[in-house]
Amino acid sequence: TMLHTICLVSKTKKLFLFTLLHFLVRNNTHIARKKVRECVALFLRLAKSTGVSIVLVGHVTKTGDVAGPRTVEHMVDCVLYLEGVRGSSGTASNVRMLRAAKNRFGSSEEVGVYEMNGSPTAAGGGGRLVPVSDPSSLFLSMRLDTEDSEGCAVSLMLEGLRPITVEVQALVSISADGGRGSSSSRRTVDGISNSRLLLILAVLQKRCGISFFRRDVFVNVVGGMQLNRNWSSTSQGGSEADLAVAIALVSSLTGIPVRSDTAFVGEVGLLGEIRTVPSIDKRRNEARRMGFSRVVTPPSGGGSGYSNKRRRREGGFIDERNVGGITSIQCSTLLDAINAGLVSNLPKKPARRKSTQTSYVERDALSGLEKDLRRKQTPGSLEDLQLDIIDDDEDLIFE
C-alpha cells in the first residue's frame, strides 16, 4: 500500500528526485527476497516511465556489504558506498570517500573524496559535503617536508584511478617485559591488515637479517586511510604500500631517519624481492607534483632503458635515472630499497666467528683419541722401553 502511495505522489507532484531511507531487509528468507525483488522492480518501472531518479539508502553490514539479499545490487544501475575515514586517534574524521562498486553509466574505478563542512546542526547550512580536489595535499598537510624523520615514509597509493600520497608511520620499541620472559610482543596496526604486517616482518627477518624479536611494533596510516580494502580489480588490497611500511619499520628499529624527499611504492614478495604494481608512471607524476625529488619503485620489465646508473649487487641491482624531473630509483630487492630510502646505509654485520663448540659425536671421538694418546705416552710402557711382548708359554732363551 505504501509503495503505491509513493508512486502516486511522485506522478502527481512531478518530482525529479526522491530518496527512500532505511531500505532494509530484516530477514533473508525466500518470502523476503521475493518482496524485495517486487519492490525494486516497481521502482524501476516508475523511474523508466516518469524519468524520476530514485535513490535507495540502505544499511551496511559489518563486512562492508549492503544488508539484505544480493538481488537489490543486481537490479539497480549504481551501487555507491559512502564511507567515513577514521582519524589518527580513532575518532571520526571529516573526510568522506564515495566509491562505486557498480556503475552502468561510467567507470566504477572513480573515487570521490569529500570533506564535511561544519556540523549538521551548525547555523548557516553546516554539514555539507565539499569536494576535495587535491586529496594528497590534505593527507600530507601535517607532514614536515624539510626534516628527515625516523619511522615515517610516504607511499604512493592508487584509489580507483586517482593517485594519492599517504604517510605511513611506524614505532618499534622494546617489549613491556624488557625483552625478557615468555610474553609475546604486540603487533598493533591501523590502516593495513595485521596479516600483511606479519608477512613484512617475516621477510625482513628471513631475507634481510633484521629481527623484531621481543619488540613491540605499531603501524599507523596518517589520516585514517584504510589500505587493506580491495574495492576494484586494479587495487592491490594494501600490498602496494609494503615497501613504505618496511622502510618505516627498519628506520624506527635502527634509528636511521628516512629521507624526506623520497616516496615509495612496491609490493614485497616472500623471497625478498620488490614486485611491480600498476600505473607506475601515474604514481611517479603524483610524487613529482607533491614536491618529491626521488621515488623508489620496483624494476620495470625489459631493462634496455637503464643506462644512466646501474649498480649491481649480490642477488639484485639498483637503477637510477631521471624521468620527467624526478629521480626514479628502481630496486629489485628489499634490502637495496631500504638502503636507498634511508639517510645512511644499514650497518654491515660482523663476520660470524667459527664456533668452538663441538657436537657430542665429535666430543666422544676426541675423548677416545685422547685416551689412546695418554696410554701411549705413559712412562715405563713397553713401547717406551722397546720391549717385546712374550707369552708365558714360550721359553726364554738367554745368551
Short mmCIF file of C-alpha atoms in Angstrom, two decimals, residues 11-259:
data_model
loop_
_atom_site.label_atom_id
_atom_site.label_comp_id
_atom_site.label_asym_id
_atom_site.label_seq_id
_atom_site.Cartn_x
_atom_site.Cartn_y
_atom_site.Cartn_z
CA LYS A 11 3.42 11.15 -10.53
CA THR A 12 1.12 13.91 -9.27
CA LYS A 13 3.88 16.13 -7.84
CA LYS A 14 6.14 15.60 -10.87
CA LEU A 15 9.23 15.02 -8.77
CA PHE A 16 12.71 14.87 -10.26
CA LEU A 17 14.34 13.02 -7.36
CA PHE A 18 13.19 11.28 -4.22
CA THR A 19 15.05 9.19 -1.69
CA LEU A 20 13.89 6.20 0.30
CA LEU A 21 15.74 5.97 3.61
CA HIS A 22 16.46 2.77 5.52
CA PHE A 23 15.64 0.37 2.75
CA LEU A 24 16.37 -2.71 4.85
CA VAL A 25 15.51 -6.39 4.75
CA ARG A 26 15.48 -7.79 8.25
CA ASN A 27 15.20 -11.48 7.39
CA ASN A 28 16.80 -13.16 4.43
CA THR A 29 14.07 -15.72 3.76
CA HIS A 30 12.56 -16.73 0.43
CA ILE A 31 9.46 -14.62 1.00
CA ALA A 32 11.54 -11.60 1.98
CA ARG A 33 13.70 -11.90 -1.12
CA LYS A 34 10.60 -12.11 -3.28
CA LYS A 35 9.17 -8.97 -1.68
CA VAL A 36 12.41 -7.10 -2.21
CA ARG A 37 12.52 -8.13 -5.85
CA GLU A 38 8.94 -6.95 -6.44
CA CYS A 39 9.54 -3.62 -4.68
CA VAL A 40 12.71 -2.85 -6.62
CA ALA A 41 11.01 -3.88 -9.89
CA LEU A 42 8.19 -1.44 -9.12
CA PHE A 43 10.66 1.38 -8.54
CA LEU A 44 12.45 0.53 -11.79
CA ARG A 45 9.20 0.75 -13.76
CA LEU A 46 8.40 4.05 -12.06
CA ALA A 47 11.83 5.52 -12.87
CA LYS A 48 11.69 4.46 -16.52
CA SER A 49 8.12 5.65 -17.07
CA THR A 50 8.37 9.03 -15.33
CA GLY A 51 12.08 9.84 -15.61
CA VAL A 52 12.39 10.25 -11.85
CA SER A 53 15.75 9.41 -10.26
CA ILE A 54 15.33 7.12 -7.27
CA VAL A 55 17.92 6.67 -4.54
CA LEU A 56 17.62 3.71 -2.17
CA VAL A 57 19.58 4.21 1.06
CA GLY A 58 20.21 1.01 2.98
CA HIS A 59 22.27 -0.34 5.82
CA VAL A 60 25.75 -1.83 5.63
CA THR A 61 26.81 -4.99 7.44
CA LYS A 62 29.99 -5.46 9.47
CA THR A 63 31.76 -6.88 6.43
CA GLY A 64 31.02 -3.73 4.40
CA ASP A 65 28.28 -5.19 2.15
CA VAL A 66 24.74 -3.94 1.63
CA ALA A 67 22.37 -5.58 4.09
CA GLY A 68 19.86 -7.95 2.58
CA PRO A 69 19.93 -10.19 -0.49
CA ARG A 70 22.13 -9.52 -3.48
CA THR A 71 19.04 -9.07 -5.64
CA VAL A 72 18.98 -5.34 -4.97
CA GLU A 73 22.54 -4.85 -6.21
CA HIS A 74 21.84 -6.80 -9.39
CA MET A 75 18.68 -4.87 -10.30
CA VAL A 76 19.79 -1.27 -9.71
CA ASP A 77 22.05 0.74 -12.00
CA CYS A 78 24.59 2.00 -9.47
CA VAL A 79 25.84 0.80 -6.09
CA LEU A 80 27.64 3.55 -4.18
CA TYR A 81 29.38 3.34 -0.81
CA LEU A 82 29.87 6.49 1.25
CA GLU A 83 32.35 5.66 3.98
CA GLY A 84 33.94 7.74 6.66
CA VAL A 85 37.64 7.93 7.40
CA ARG A 86 38.89 7.46 10.93
CA GLY A 87 41.31 9.92 12.42
CA SER A 88 44.71 9.03 13.83
CA SER A 89 43.30 8.99 17.39
CA GLY A 90 40.44 6.65 16.46
CA THR A 91 37.82 9.42 16.26
CA ALA A 92 35.68 10.08 13.22
CA SER A 93 37.30 12.34 10.65
CA ASN A 94 35.57 14.92 8.48
CA VAL A 95 36.74 13.18 5.29
CA ARG A 96 34.28 11.03 3.34
CA MET A 97 35.06 8.78 0.37
CA LEU A 98 32.48 7.83 -2.25
CA ARG A 99 33.23 4.59 -4.08
CA ALA A 100 31.32 2.88 -6.88
CA ALA A 101 31.02 -0.88 -6.63
CA LYS A 102 28.75 -0.93 -9.70
CA ASN A 103 28.13 1.73 -12.33
CA ARG A 104 26.29 1.20 -15.60
CA PHE A 105 26.80 4.79 -16.74
CA GLY A 106 30.56 5.09 -16.32
CA SER A 107 33.70 3.67 -14.80
CA SER A 108 33.49 2.03 -11.39
CA GLU A 109 37.14 2.94 -10.74
CA GLU A 110 36.40 6.57 -9.91
CA VAL A 111 36.65 7.58 -6.25
CA GLY A 112 35.26 10.82 -4.85
CA VAL A 113 36.82 12.48 -1.81
CA TYR A 114 34.69 14.92 0.19
CA GLU A 115 35.14 16.94 3.35
CA MET A 116 32.39 17.65 5.84
CA ASN A 117 31.98 21.41 6.17
CA GLY A 118 30.98 22.08 9.79
CA SER A 119 28.47 20.10 11.84
CA PRO A 120 24.95 19.20 10.68
CA THR A 121 23.41 21.32 13.45
CA ALA A 122 25.54 24.39 12.79
CA ALA A 123 23.91 27.59 11.63
CA GLY A 124 24.31 28.74 8.06
CA GLY A 125 23.89 25.40 6.36
CA GLY A 126 26.66 23.43 8.04
CA GLY A 127 27.24 19.74 7.47
CA ARG A 128 27.61 19.90 3.69
CA LEU A 129 29.96 17.68 1.73
CA VAL A 130 32.54 19.74 -0.12
CA PRO A 131 34.56 18.01 -2.88
CA VAL A 132 38.30 17.76 -2.27
CA SER A 133 40.22 18.42 -5.47
CA ASP A 134 43.65 17.56 -4.02
CA PRO A 135 43.46 14.64 -1.54
CA SER A 136 47.25 14.22 -1.44
CA SER A 137 47.74 17.70 -0.01
CA LEU A 138 45.00 17.01 2.52
CA PHE A 139 46.61 13.82 3.83
CA LEU A 140 50.13 15.35 3.92
CA SER A 141 49.11 18.72 5.37
CA MET A 142 50.68 18.00 8.80
CA ARG A 143 53.89 16.47 7.47
CA LEU A 144 57.28 18.15 7.94
CA ASP A 145 58.82 18.16 4.46
CA THR A 146 62.18 19.64 5.43
CA GLU A 147 63.15 17.18 8.17
CA ASP A 148 64.22 13.57 7.90
CA SER A 149 62.15 11.62 10.43
CA GLU A 150 62.56 8.19 11.94
CA GLY A 151 59.84 5.66 11.22
CA CYS A 152 57.99 7.84 8.71
CA ALA A 153 57.66 7.01 5.00
CA VAL A 154 55.36 8.24 2.22
CA SER A 155 53.62 5.70 -0.01
CA LEU A 156 52.07 6.30 -3.43
CA MET A 157 48.63 4.70 -3.42
CA LEU A 158 46.04 4.35 -6.18
CA GLU A 159 42.42 4.84 -5.12
CA GLY A 160 40.47 3.87 -8.20
CA LEU A 161 42.04 5.91 -10.98
CA ARG A 162 43.33 8.65 -8.67
CA PRO A 163 46.88 8.53 -7.24
CA ILE A 164 47.11 9.61 -3.59
CA THR A 165 50.14 10.07 -1.35
CA VAL A 166 49.71 8.80 2.21
CA GLU A 167 52.07 8.86 5.17
CA VAL A 168 52.92 5.62 6.97
CA GLN A 169 54.32 5.83 10.50
CA ALA A 170 55.91 3.00 12.47
CA LEU A 171 57.15 2.70 16.04
CA VAL A 172 59.34 -0.16 17.29
CA SER A 173 60.12 -0.40 20.99
CA ILE A 174 61.30 -2.99 23.49
CA SER A 175 58.53 -5.18 24.86
CA ALA A 176 56.94 -4.40 28.20
CA ASP A 177 58.94 -7.14 29.95
CA GLY A 178 62.21 -5.51 28.89
CA GLY A 179 62.97 -8.12 26.25
CA ARG A 180 62.91 -10.96 28.79
CA GLY A 181 60.32 -13.52 29.63
CA SER A 182 57.88 -15.52 27.56
CA SER A 183 55.25 -12.85 26.88
CA SER A 184 54.51 -12.31 23.20
CA SER A 185 55.29 -8.96 21.55
CA ARG A 186 52.50 -6.65 20.46
CA ARG A 187 51.59 -6.07 16.83
CA THR A 188 49.20 -3.11 16.53
CA VAL A 189 48.10 -1.79 13.13
CA ASP A 190 45.72 0.91 11.92
CA GLY A 191 45.17 1.26 8.19
CA ILE A 192 46.73 -2.01 6.98
CA SER A 193 45.90 -5.63 7.69
CA ASN A 194 47.62 -7.45 10.53
CA SER A 195 48.46 -10.39 8.27
CA ARG A 196 50.28 -8.07 5.88
CA LEU A 197 52.37 -6.70 8.74
CA LEU A 198 53.33 -10.19 9.89
CA LEU A 199 54.39 -11.06 6.33
CA ILE A 200 56.63 -7.99 6.09
CA LEU A 201 58.23 -8.73 9.47
CA ALA A 202 58.89 -12.34 8.43
CA VAL A 203 60.52 -11.26 5.14
CA LEU A 204 62.71 -8.70 6.94
CA GLN A 205 63.92 -11.35 9.37
CA LYS A 206 64.43 -14.17 6.87
CA ARG A 207 65.74 -12.32 3.80
CA CYS A 208 67.36 -9.21 5.28
CA GLY A 209 68.53 -10.49 8.66
CA ILE A 210 66.59 -7.78 10.55
CA SER A 211 64.85 -9.31 13.56
CA PHE A 212 61.98 -7.78 15.54
CA PHE A 213 62.13 -10.41 18.24
CA ARG A 214 60.92 -9.13 21.63
CA ARG A 215 59.95 -5.81 20.08
CA ASP A 216 56.53 -4.14 20.10
CA VAL A 217 55.52 -2.91 16.65
CA PHE A 218 52.95 -0.17 15.95
CA VAL A 219 51.97 0.89 12.42
CA ASN A 220 49.58 3.73 11.59
CA VAL A 221 48.42 5.27 8.31
CA VAL A 222 48.06 9.01 8.88
CA GLY A 223 44.66 10.47 8.01
CA GLY A 224 42.72 7.28 8.68
CA MET A 225 43.14 5.79 5.20
CA GLN A 226 42.34 2.09 5.01
CA LEU A 227 44.84 0.37 2.73
CA ASN A 228 43.56 -3.16 3.31
CA ARG A 229 40.34 -2.96 1.30
CA ASN A 230 40.20 -4.32 -2.26
CA TRP A 231 37.40 -2.47 -4.00
CA SER A 232 38.43 -2.98 -7.60
CA SER A 233 40.45 -5.21 -9.83
CA THR A 234 43.29 -2.67 -10.05
CA SER A 235 43.64 -2.34 -6.29
CA GLN A 236 46.29 -4.40 -4.56
CA GLY A 237 44.44 -4.57 -1.25
CA GLY A 238 47.11 -2.53 0.53
CA SER A 239 50.10 -4.52 -0.71
CA GLU A 240 51.35 -1.58 -2.80
CA ALA A 241 52.32 0.13 0.48
CA ASP A 242 54.51 -2.79 1.63
CA LEU A 243 57.76 -1.02 0.77
CA ALA A 244 56.86 2.11 2.73
CA VAL A 245 55.81 0.02 5.74
CA ALA A 246 59.04 -1.99 5.67
CA ILE A 247 61.25 1.10 5.44
CA ALA A 248 59.38 2.82 8.26
CA LEU A 249 59.81 -0.27 10.46
CA VAL A 250 63.55 -0.56 9.78
CA SER A 251 64.04 3.17 10.34
CA SER A 252 62.32 3.05 13.73
CA LEU A 253 64.27 -0.06 14.76
CA THR A 254 67.73 1.18 13.77
CA GLY A 255 67.22 4.88 14.46
CA ILE A 256 68.27 5.87 10.92
CA PRO A 257 65.89 8.55 9.51
CA VAL A 258 64.07 8.18 6.21
CA ARG A 259 64.87 10.71 3.51
#
